[in-house]
Each structure stands twice: as structure tokens, then as C-alpha cells.
Coordinates of C-alpha atoms in Angstrom, one line a residue:
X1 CA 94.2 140.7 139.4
X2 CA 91.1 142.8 140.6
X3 CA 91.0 143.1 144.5
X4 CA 88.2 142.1 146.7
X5 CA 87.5 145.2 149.3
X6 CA 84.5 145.1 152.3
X7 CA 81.8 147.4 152.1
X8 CA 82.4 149.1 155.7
X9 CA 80.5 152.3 155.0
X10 CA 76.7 153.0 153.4
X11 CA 77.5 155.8 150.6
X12 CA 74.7 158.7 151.4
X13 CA 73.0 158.1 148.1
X14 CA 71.7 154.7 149.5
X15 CA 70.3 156.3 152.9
X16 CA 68.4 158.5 150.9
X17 CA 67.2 155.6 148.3
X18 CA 66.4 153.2 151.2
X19 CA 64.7 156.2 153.6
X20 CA 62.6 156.9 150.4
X21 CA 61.8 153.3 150.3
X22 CA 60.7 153.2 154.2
X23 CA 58.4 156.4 153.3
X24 CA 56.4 154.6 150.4
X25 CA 56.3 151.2 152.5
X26 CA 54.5 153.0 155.6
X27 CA 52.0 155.1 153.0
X28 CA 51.0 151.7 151.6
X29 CA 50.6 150.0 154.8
X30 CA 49.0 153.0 156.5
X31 CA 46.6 153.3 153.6
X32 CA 45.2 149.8 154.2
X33 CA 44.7 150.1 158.1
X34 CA 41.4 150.6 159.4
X35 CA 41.8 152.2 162.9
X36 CA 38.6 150.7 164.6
X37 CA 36.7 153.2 167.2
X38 CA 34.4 150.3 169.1
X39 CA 37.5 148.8 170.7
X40 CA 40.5 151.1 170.4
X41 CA 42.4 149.6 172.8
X42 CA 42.2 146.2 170.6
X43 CA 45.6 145.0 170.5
X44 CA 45.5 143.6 166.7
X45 CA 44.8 146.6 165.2
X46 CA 47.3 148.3 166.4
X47 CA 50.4 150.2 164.9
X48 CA 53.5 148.2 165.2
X49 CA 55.6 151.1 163.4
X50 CA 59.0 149.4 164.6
X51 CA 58.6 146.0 163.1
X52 CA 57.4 147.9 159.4
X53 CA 60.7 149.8 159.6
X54 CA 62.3 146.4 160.5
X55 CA 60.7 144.6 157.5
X56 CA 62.0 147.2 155.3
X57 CA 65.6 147.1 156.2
X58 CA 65.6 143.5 156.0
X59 CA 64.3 143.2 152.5
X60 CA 67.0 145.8 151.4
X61 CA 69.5 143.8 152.9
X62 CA 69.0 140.0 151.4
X63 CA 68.6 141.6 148.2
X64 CA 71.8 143.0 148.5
X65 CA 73.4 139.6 150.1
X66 CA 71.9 137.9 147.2
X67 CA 73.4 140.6 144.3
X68 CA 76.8 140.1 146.6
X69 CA 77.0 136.0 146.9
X70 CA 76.2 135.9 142.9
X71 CA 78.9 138.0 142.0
X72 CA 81.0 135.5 144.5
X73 CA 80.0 133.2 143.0
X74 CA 80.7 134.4 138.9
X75 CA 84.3 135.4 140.5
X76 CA 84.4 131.9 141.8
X77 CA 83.5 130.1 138.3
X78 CA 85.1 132.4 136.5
X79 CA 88.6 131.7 138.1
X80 CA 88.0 128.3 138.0
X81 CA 87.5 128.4 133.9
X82 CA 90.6 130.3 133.9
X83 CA 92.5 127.7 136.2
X84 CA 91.2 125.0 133.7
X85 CA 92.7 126.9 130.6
X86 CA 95.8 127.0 132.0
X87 CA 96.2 123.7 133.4
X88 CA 95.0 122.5 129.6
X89 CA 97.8 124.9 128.3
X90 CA 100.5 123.9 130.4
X91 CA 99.8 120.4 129.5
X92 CA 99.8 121.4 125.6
X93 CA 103.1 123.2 126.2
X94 CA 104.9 120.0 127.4
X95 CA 104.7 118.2 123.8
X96 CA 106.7 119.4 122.2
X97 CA 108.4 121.1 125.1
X98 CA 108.0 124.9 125.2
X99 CA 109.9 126.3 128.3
X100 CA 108.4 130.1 128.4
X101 CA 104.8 128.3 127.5
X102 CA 105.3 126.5 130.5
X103 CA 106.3 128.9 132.7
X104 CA 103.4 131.5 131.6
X105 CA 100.9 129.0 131.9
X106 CA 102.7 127.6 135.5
X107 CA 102.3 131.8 136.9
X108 CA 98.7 131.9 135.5
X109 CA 97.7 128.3 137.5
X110 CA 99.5 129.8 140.5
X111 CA 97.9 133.5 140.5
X112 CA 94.2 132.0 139.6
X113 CA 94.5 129.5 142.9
X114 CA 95.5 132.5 145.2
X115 CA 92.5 134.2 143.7
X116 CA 90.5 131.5 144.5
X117 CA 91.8 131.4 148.4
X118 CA 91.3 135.1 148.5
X119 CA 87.6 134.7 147.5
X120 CA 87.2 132.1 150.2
X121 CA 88.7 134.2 153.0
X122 CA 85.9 136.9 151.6
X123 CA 83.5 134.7 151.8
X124 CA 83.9 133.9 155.4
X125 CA 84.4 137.4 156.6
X126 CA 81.3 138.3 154.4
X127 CA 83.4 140.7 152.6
X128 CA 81.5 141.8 149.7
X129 CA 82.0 143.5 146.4
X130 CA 81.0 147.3 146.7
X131 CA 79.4 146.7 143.3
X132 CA 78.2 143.5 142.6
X133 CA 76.7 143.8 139.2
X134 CA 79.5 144.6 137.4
X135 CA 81.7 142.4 139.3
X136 CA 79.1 139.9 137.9
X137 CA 80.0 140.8 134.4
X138 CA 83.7 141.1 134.8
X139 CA 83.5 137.5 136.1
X140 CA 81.6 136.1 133.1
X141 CA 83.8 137.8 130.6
X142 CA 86.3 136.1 132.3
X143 CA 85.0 132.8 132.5
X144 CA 84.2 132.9 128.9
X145 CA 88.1 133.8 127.8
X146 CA 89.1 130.7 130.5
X147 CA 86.6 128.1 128.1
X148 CA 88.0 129.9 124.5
X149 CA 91.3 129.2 126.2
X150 CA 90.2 125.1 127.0
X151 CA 88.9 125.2 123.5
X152 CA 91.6 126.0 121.1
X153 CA 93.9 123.9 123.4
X154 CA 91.8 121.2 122.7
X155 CA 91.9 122.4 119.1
X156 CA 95.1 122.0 119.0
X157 CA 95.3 118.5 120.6
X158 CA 93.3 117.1 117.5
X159 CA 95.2 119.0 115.4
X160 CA 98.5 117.4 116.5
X161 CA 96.5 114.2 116.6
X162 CA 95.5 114.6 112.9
X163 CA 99.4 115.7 112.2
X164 CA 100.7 113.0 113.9
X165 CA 98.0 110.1 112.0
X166 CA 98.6 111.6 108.5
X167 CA 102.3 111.0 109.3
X168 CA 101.4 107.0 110.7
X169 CA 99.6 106.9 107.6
X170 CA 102.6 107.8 105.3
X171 CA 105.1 105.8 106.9
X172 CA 102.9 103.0 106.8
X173 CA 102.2 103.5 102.7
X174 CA 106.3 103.4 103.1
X175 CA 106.5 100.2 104.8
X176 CA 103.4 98.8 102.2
X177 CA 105.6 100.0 99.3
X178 CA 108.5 98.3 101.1
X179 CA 107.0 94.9 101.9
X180 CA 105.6 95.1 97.8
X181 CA 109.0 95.7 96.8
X182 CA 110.6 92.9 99.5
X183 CA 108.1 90.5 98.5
X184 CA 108.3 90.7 94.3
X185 CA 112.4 90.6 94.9
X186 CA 111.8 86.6 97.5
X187 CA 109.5 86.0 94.4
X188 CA 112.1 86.9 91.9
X189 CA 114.9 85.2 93.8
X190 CA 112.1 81.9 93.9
X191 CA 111.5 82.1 90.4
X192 CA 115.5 82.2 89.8
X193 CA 116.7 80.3 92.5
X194 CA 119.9 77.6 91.5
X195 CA 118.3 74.5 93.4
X196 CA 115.5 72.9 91.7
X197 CA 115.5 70.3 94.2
X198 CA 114.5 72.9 96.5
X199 CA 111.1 73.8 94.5
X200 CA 111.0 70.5 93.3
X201 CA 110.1 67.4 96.1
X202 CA 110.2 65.1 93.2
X203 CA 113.3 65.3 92.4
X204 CA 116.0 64.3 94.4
X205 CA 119.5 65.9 95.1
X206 CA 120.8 63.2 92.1
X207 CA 118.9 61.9 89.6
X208 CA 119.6 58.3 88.9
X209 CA 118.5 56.4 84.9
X210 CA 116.9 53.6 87.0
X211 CA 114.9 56.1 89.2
X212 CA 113.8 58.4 86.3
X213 CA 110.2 58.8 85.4
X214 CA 107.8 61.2 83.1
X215 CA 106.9 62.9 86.4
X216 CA 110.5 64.3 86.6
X217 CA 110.1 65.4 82.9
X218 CA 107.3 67.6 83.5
X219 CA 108.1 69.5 87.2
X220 CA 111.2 70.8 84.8
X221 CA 108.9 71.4 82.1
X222 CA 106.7 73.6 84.6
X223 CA 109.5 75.1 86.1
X224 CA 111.0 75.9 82.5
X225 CA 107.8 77.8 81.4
X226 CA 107.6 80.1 84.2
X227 CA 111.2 81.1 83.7
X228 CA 109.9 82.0 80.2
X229 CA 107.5 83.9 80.8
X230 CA 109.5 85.7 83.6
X231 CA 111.8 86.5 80.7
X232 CA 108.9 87.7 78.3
X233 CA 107.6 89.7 80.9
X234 CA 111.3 91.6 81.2
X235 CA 111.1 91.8 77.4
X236 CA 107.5 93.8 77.4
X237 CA 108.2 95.8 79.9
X238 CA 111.3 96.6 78.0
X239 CA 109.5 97.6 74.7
X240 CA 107.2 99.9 76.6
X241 CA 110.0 101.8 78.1
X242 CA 111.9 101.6 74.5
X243 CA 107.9 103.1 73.1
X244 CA 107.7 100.5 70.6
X245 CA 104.3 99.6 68.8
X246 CA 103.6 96.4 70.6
X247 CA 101.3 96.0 68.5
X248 CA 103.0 96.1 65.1
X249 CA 105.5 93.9 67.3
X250 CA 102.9 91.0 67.3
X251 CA 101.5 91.1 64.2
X252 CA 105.0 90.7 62.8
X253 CA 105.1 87.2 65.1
X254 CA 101.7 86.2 64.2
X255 CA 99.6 87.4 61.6
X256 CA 95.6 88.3 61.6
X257 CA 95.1 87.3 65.4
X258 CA 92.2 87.8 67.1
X259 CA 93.3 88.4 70.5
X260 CA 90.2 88.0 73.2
X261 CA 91.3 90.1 75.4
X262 CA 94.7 92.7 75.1
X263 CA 96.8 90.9 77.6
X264 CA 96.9 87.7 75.3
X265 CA 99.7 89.8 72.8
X266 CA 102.0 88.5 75.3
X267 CA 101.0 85.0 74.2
X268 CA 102.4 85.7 70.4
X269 CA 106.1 87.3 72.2
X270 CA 106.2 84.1 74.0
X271 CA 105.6 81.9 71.1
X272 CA 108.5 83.8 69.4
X273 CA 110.8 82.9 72.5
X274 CA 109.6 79.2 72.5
X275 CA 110.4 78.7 68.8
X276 CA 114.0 80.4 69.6
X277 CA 114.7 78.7 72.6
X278 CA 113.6 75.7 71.8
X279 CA 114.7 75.5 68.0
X280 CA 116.7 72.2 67.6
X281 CA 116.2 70.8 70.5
X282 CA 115.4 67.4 68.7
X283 CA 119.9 67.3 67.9
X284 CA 121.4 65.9 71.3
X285 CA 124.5 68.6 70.8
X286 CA 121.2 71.1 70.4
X287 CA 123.0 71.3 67.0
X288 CA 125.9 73.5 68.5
X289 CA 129.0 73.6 66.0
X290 CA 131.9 71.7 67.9
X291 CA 130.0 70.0 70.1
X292 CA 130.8 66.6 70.5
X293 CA 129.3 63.7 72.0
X294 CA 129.8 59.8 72.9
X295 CA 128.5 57.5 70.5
X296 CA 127.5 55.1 72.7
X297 CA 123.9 55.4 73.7
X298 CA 124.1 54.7 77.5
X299 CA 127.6 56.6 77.5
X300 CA 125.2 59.6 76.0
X301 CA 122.7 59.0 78.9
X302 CA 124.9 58.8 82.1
X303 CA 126.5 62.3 80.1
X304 CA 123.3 64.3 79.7
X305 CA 122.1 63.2 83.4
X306 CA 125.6 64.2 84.9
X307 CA 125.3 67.6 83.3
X308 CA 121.8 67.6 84.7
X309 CA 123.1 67.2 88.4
X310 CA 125.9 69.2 87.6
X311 CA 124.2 72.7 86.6
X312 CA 120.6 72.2 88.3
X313 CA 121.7 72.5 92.3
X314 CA 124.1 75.2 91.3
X315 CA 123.8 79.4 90.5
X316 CA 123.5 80.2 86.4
X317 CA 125.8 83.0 87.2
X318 CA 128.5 81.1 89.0
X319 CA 128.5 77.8 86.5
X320 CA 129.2 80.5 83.7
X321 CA 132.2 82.1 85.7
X322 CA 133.4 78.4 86.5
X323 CA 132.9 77.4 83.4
X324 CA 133.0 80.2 80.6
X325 CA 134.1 77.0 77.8
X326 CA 131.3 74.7 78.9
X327 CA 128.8 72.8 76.7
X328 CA 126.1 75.2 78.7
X329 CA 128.1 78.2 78.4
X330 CA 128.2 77.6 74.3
X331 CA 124.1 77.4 74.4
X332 CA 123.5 80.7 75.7
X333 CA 126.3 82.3 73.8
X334 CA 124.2 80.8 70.6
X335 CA 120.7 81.5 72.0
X336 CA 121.2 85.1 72.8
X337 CA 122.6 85.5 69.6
X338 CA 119.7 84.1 67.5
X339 CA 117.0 85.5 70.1
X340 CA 118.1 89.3 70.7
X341 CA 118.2 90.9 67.2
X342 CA 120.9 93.9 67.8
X343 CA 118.0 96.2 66.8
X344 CA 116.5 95.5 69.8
X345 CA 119.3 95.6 72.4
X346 CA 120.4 98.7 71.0
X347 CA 116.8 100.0 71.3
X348 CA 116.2 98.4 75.3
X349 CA 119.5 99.7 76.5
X350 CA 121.0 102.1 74.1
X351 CA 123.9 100.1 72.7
X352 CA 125.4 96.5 72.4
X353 CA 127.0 96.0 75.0
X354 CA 125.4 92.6 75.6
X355 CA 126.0 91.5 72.6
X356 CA 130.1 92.6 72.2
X357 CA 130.8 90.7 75.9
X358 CA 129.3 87.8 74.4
X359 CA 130.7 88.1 71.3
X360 CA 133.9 88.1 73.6
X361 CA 132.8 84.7 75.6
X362 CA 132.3 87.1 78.4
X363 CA 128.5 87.5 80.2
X364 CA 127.2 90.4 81.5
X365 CA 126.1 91.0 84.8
X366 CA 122.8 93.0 83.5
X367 CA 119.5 91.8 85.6
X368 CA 118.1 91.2 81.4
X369 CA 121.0 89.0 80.9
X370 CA 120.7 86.9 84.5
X371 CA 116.5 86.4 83.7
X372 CA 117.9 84.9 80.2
X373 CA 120.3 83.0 81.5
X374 CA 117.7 81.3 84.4
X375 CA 115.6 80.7 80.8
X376 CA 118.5 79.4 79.1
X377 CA 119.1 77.0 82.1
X378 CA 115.6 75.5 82.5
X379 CA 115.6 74.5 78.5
X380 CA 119.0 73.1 79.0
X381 CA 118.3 70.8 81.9
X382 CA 115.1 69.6 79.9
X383 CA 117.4 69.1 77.0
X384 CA 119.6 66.9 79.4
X385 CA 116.6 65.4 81.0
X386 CA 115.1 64.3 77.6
X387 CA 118.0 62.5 75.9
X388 CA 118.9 60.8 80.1
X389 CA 115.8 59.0 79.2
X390 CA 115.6 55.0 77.7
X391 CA 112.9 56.2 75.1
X392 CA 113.8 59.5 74.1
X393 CA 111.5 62.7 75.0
X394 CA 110.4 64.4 71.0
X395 CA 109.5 67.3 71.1
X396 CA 106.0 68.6 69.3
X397 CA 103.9 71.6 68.4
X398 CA 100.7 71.7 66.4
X399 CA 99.6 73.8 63.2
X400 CA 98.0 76.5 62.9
X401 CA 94.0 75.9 62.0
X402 CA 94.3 72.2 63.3
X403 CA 91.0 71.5 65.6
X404 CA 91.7 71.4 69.4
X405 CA 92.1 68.1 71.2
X406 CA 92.5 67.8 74.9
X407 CA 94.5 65.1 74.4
X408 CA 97.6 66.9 73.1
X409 CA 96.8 70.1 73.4
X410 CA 96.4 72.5 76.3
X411 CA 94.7 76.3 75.7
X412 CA 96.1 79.2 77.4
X413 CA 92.9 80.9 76.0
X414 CA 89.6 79.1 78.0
X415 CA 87.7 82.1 77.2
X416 CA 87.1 80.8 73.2
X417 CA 84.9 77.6 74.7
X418 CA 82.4 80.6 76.3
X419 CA 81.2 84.0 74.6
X420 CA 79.8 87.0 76.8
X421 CA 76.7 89.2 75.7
X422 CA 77.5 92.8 75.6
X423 CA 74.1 93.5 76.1
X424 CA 72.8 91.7 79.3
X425 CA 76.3 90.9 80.9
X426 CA 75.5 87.1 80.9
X427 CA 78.0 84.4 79.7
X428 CA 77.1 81.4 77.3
X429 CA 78.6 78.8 76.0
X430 CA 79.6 79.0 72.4
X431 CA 77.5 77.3 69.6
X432 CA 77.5 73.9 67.9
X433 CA 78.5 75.9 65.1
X434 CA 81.6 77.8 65.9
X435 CA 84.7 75.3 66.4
X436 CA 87.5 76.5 67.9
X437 CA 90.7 75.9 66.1
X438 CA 94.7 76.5 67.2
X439 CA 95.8 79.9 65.6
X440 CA 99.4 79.4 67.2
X441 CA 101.9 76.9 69.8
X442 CA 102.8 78.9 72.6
X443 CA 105.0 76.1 74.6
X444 CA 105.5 73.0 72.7
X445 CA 104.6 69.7 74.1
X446 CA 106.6 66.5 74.9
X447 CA 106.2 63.0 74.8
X448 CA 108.4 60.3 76.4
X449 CA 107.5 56.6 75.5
X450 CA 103.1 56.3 76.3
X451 CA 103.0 59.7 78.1
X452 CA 102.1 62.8 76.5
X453 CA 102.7 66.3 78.2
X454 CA 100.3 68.4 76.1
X455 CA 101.7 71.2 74.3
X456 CA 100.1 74.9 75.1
X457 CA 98.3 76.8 72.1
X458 CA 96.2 80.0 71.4
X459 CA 93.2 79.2 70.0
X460 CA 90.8 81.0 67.8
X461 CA 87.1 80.0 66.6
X462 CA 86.0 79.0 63.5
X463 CA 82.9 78.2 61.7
X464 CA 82.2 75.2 60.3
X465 CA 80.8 76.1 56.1

């Protein structure tokens, strides 16, 4: 730390500069005095040669006051720019915590605030610096090191700030991921839950014939076709992952489709499911070998309606282990059989092991397997549903090229009843001309005494000759 030191003594080189000065300053002023000879005794033209030699040493001496308090004052700046650096350090170095940081920056602080004490006690005994103009610079060097210093501290604030927001950032994408994840697995567990009464507010915890109405008919229905499509979601995904020709897949279900838009293939894997699935459902054994029934018509009701409340307020997975030998157990062993060719379980998991356990009257424990089953248990409680009935539910689907009729049909397809122009963006609705027509049934329909549930169907258009 530089010293401040009192100029005591004048060095003899300013003598001679400021006698030098007093001789130039008196030629000046004698060469403008006119001595006048009518009244020499005039007192205001006379000589004052002690006040010029005043005058002269007081000019000499603010100037150098003023050279002297300006350098006080740069030392004075310049420490407090340094004081500021190092408070703004030693605040840096306490996150995260540096000890020998803290401590350099803690000595700095303490060595800058006795600098600044000893500049005051200067001050007051009008202790100058012998030379003032570099002093002057000294102190602005200095002053300009103490706001660097403030500077990249502050630097490094925003940089830690940055740091620490990219990191907020990624453990919020974590937590988004999470809650994705979290919510698809509730929607899963939803669209699987045991309880229909629990989706279902019309239906109660037991389903009586007297209390038995159309309306219960079709909440299972609705609830059967989502589980369906769950399954045939499982089933593409599983034919991407297996690199099959999706494609060549559907065109093998359905022939010479016109699909509107891609996402409609789907349509034709769930047509091949419905067909499966629901494949002689018009039998009331579901035409199961060694499946027996009562004879008598209301004996059949009251047993279809207690299997209903039986399996519907209970787990798929925990009626099979209860009851491996059961009427419900025997349809799934028979639908997984006739739905899963062994080409494609050997191609979606490798081998067939799915089919061997079943083969076995054992069930896997595979999420594949549990979404089939959930299927395998909505079609069931409809079957059950449909022959609890007085009038018995039949079961319907519709032809391919038959025209479309609201009345027993439904179109998973709106998009054929309007066309869209490639070249201005604008939608219109399709001409007089171009009828459109079912190409295939995706979800059969129903119909139970008067009421009609309308049976779902991909449509295509076609011109009328």
C-alpha cells in the first residue's frame, strides 16, 4: 500500500522556478505603469512591490493545493472502487463457500478502509502528496482495476444465475416427463380399471332383469370399444417395433381402400379385431366346445346376469387366478388363440411363450396379455348383458358398398361428407353426385327389441353412373 508523506521542505528547483516566475510577473507589471511627473506623490500610482510579490506566491500556492486535493481525491475514489470489488468478491466467495476466497477478499476490505482513514488524517493535517500528478494516475489505475474487479464478479453472478436456471429448467422437463408418464399410467389404470360401476353411474353395484334397460346395453358397449381400441393401439405399436409393412398389413384386412387420411389404417386392424372378438357372439355358449347351459329361458337370464355381477366389479387378472376353469377363463383361452396368429407373437416378442401358457390353461402376466384380457372382459359382459335381456340383443354389421344411413350406421370417417381444395385451402361440401358408401364395419351394431345402437363403419365415396 503506497504511503502518504507531507511536503515539509521546498526542493531548490522550485525556488528557482517560482523566483523566475516573480521576475517575469514584475517585468509585465512594471511594463504597464506609467510613473506620472505632475503629481508624484499621487498615492495610486504608486509601486506597491510587496503585494505583487504576494500575488505571486499565492497563485503558486492554490495551484498547487488544487493539483494536491485532486490527487486526494483520485486516492480517495480509487480506494473506494477497490473497497467495492472486494466487498462484491467476498460476497461471491460465500456461494459456494470458498474459505481462502474469503479470507483474501476479508484482508483486502480491511487494508483498503485503513487506507481510507489514513487519507482522512492527511487530509486534515493538510498532508499532501509530494507529487501529485502521478499520484493522480496511480489512483485512476487503481480505481479502474477496483470496477474490472465489480464487473467480472457480477459476471459471474449471472453466470451462476444462468447455471443455476438451465438446471430449473431440466428438472422441470423431468418433472413434465414425469407427470406425462404419471398421467398416461391413471389413464391406463382408468381405461382397465375392474369396476364398471365406478365409470359407469348407470349401472348399479347389481344389475337386476326388472331394472334392465337399452341404456345399460350401450354404456358397456362404449366402454367395450375403448378397450378395443386400447388393445389395437398395443398391437400397432407392436408391429412398428417388430418393422412390419403396416401397410401390406391392411391391405391383407381390407382390400383397395382409400384411406383419407394415414391414421385411418388403424380402422381396418380394428375391424379385424371386431370380427375376432366378436365372431359368434349370436351362440349364448359363444359357441365354446363343452360349454353348457340351462334350458330354461329365465334360468339362462338370471345365469348370464349373475356372471355379469360376478366378473364386472372384480380385477381380469384376479377372476382368472380364482377361476382358471371358468366359463370366462375358456373365452379368452379360445379368443387369443383365433386372434394372435403364432406368426405374430413370435414376431412382437420373439417366441411363444403366450401362446404355450395358454395352451397350458395358464395366463401370462405380460402388459399385451392384461390389455387383451380387459378386451376380452368388456365383450364378455356384453355377451352376458345381451342374452340377461327379455328380447334378446342381435348383433349386426353392414356390407360393404351398402349406402350410408344414419339410422343404423355410424361413420368413424366424417371427413367423406366434406372435400378440401388443395389449391385455395377452403373446405366444401361434397357434390350431389358423389355418394358415399360403407367400404368396411369397424364395431358392429346392436339392437334390443325397438332400439338400435348404430353399428360404426368406414366409409368411402362413390359416384352415382
Amino acid at each position: 500500500m503506497e504511503s502518504v508523506k507531507p511536503s515539509a521542505v521546498t526542493t531548490p528547483s522550485k525556488k528557482l522556478a517560482r523566483n523566475f516566475a516573480k521576475v517575469l510577473h514584475l517585468r509585465a507589471f512594471l511594463k504597464n505603469v506609467t510613473i506620472s511627473e505632475t503629481n508624484p506623490k499621487d498615492e495610486t500610482t504608486a509601486i506597491n512591490w510587496s503585494e505583487s510579490f504576494n500575488k505571486v506566491d499565492e497563485d503558486e500556492e492554490l495551484q498547487e493545493q488544487r493539483v494536491a486535493t485532486e490527487a486526494l481525491l483520485a486516492k480517495v475514489f480509487a480506494s473506494v472502487s477497490t473497497v467495492k470489488g472486494a466487498y462484491a468478491e467476498l460476497q461471491h466467495f460465500q456461494s459456494p463457500f470458498d474459505p481462502d476466497g474469503i479470507e483474501a477478499s476479508d484482508k483486502l476490505l480491511v487494508s483498503e478502509l485503513k487506507h481510507l482513514s489514513e487519507i482522512k488524517q492527511c487530509y486534515l493535517k493538510k498532508q499532501f502528496d509530494p507529487l501529485p500528478e502521478k499520484a493522480i494516475l496511480e489512483a485512476e489505475s487503481k480505481e479502474t482495476k477496483g470496477v474490472i474487479k465489480t464487473y467480472e464478479i457480477t459476471a459471474k453472478k449471472l453466470e451462476s444465475q444462468v447455471r443455476l436456471k438451465d438446471s430449473e429448467i431440466m428438472f422441470l422437463k423431468e418433472k413434465l416427463v414425469e407427470a406425462n408418464s404419471h398421467n398416461k399410467l391413471i389413464e391406463k389404470r382408468l381405461n382397465q380399471s375392474g369396476s364398471l360401476s365406478v365409470s359407469s353411474s348407470s349401472l348399479d353395484n347389481n344389475v337386476h332383469i326388472s331394472g334392465l334397460s337399452p341404456s345399460h346395453f350401450a354404456s358397456i358397449l362404449r366402454h367395450t370399444v375403448k378397450s378395443i381400441r386400447n388393445f389395437v393401439r398395443l398391437v400397432v405399436d407392436e408391429m412398428r417395433s417388430a418393422k412390419w409393412d403396416i401397410d401390406a398389413a391392411v391391405d391383407a384386412i381390407e382390400h383397395n381402400v382409400v384411406y383419407l387420411v394415414e391414421d385411418h389404417k388403424c380402422f381396418a386392424i380394428e375391424s379385424f379385431v371386431c370380427k375376432a372378438m366378436f365372431d359368434a357372439f349370436h351362440f349364448p355358449n359363444f359357441n365354446l366346445p363343452n360349454e353348457s347351459l340351462p334350458d330354461d329361458r329365465t334360468n339362462q337370464q338370471n345365469w348370464f346376469l349373475q356372471n355379469f355381477n360376478e366378473l364386472k366389479s372384480t380385477k381380469v387378472k384376479d377372476f382368472l387366478a380364482a377361476k382358471p376353469r371358468s366359463s370366462f377363463a375358456k373365452f379368452c383361452m379360445n379368443k387369443y388363440l383365433r386372434l394372435v396368429h403364432p406368426k405374430m407373437e413370435s414376431s412382437f416378442f420373439g417366441n411363444m411363450n403366450h401362446r404355450n401358457f395358454i395352451s397350458n390353461g395358464e395366463f401370462p402376466k405380460s402388459e399385451f396379455f392384461a390389455s387383451f384380457a380387459e378386451m376380452a372382459k368388456r365383450v364378455y359382459l356384453l355377451h352376458c348383458l345381451a342374452y340377461s335381456f327379455k328380447d334378446q340383443a342381435e348383433i349386426f354389421q353392414v356390407s360393404k358398398g351398402c349406402r350410408f344411413s344414419d339410422v343404423y350406421m355410424e361413420s368413424v370417417n366424417d371427413e367423406i361428407f366434406m372435400c378440401s381444395s388443395n389449391s385455395d385451402k377452403t373446405t366444401t361440401i361434397v357434390e350431389p353426385e358423389e355418394e358415399p358408401v360403407v367400404s368396411f364395419t369397424v364395431v358392429p351394431g346392436f339392437r334390443i327389441g325397438k332400439t338400435v345402437l348404430q353399428c360404426q363403419v368406414y366409409l368411402m365415396q362413390k359416384k352415382n353412373s
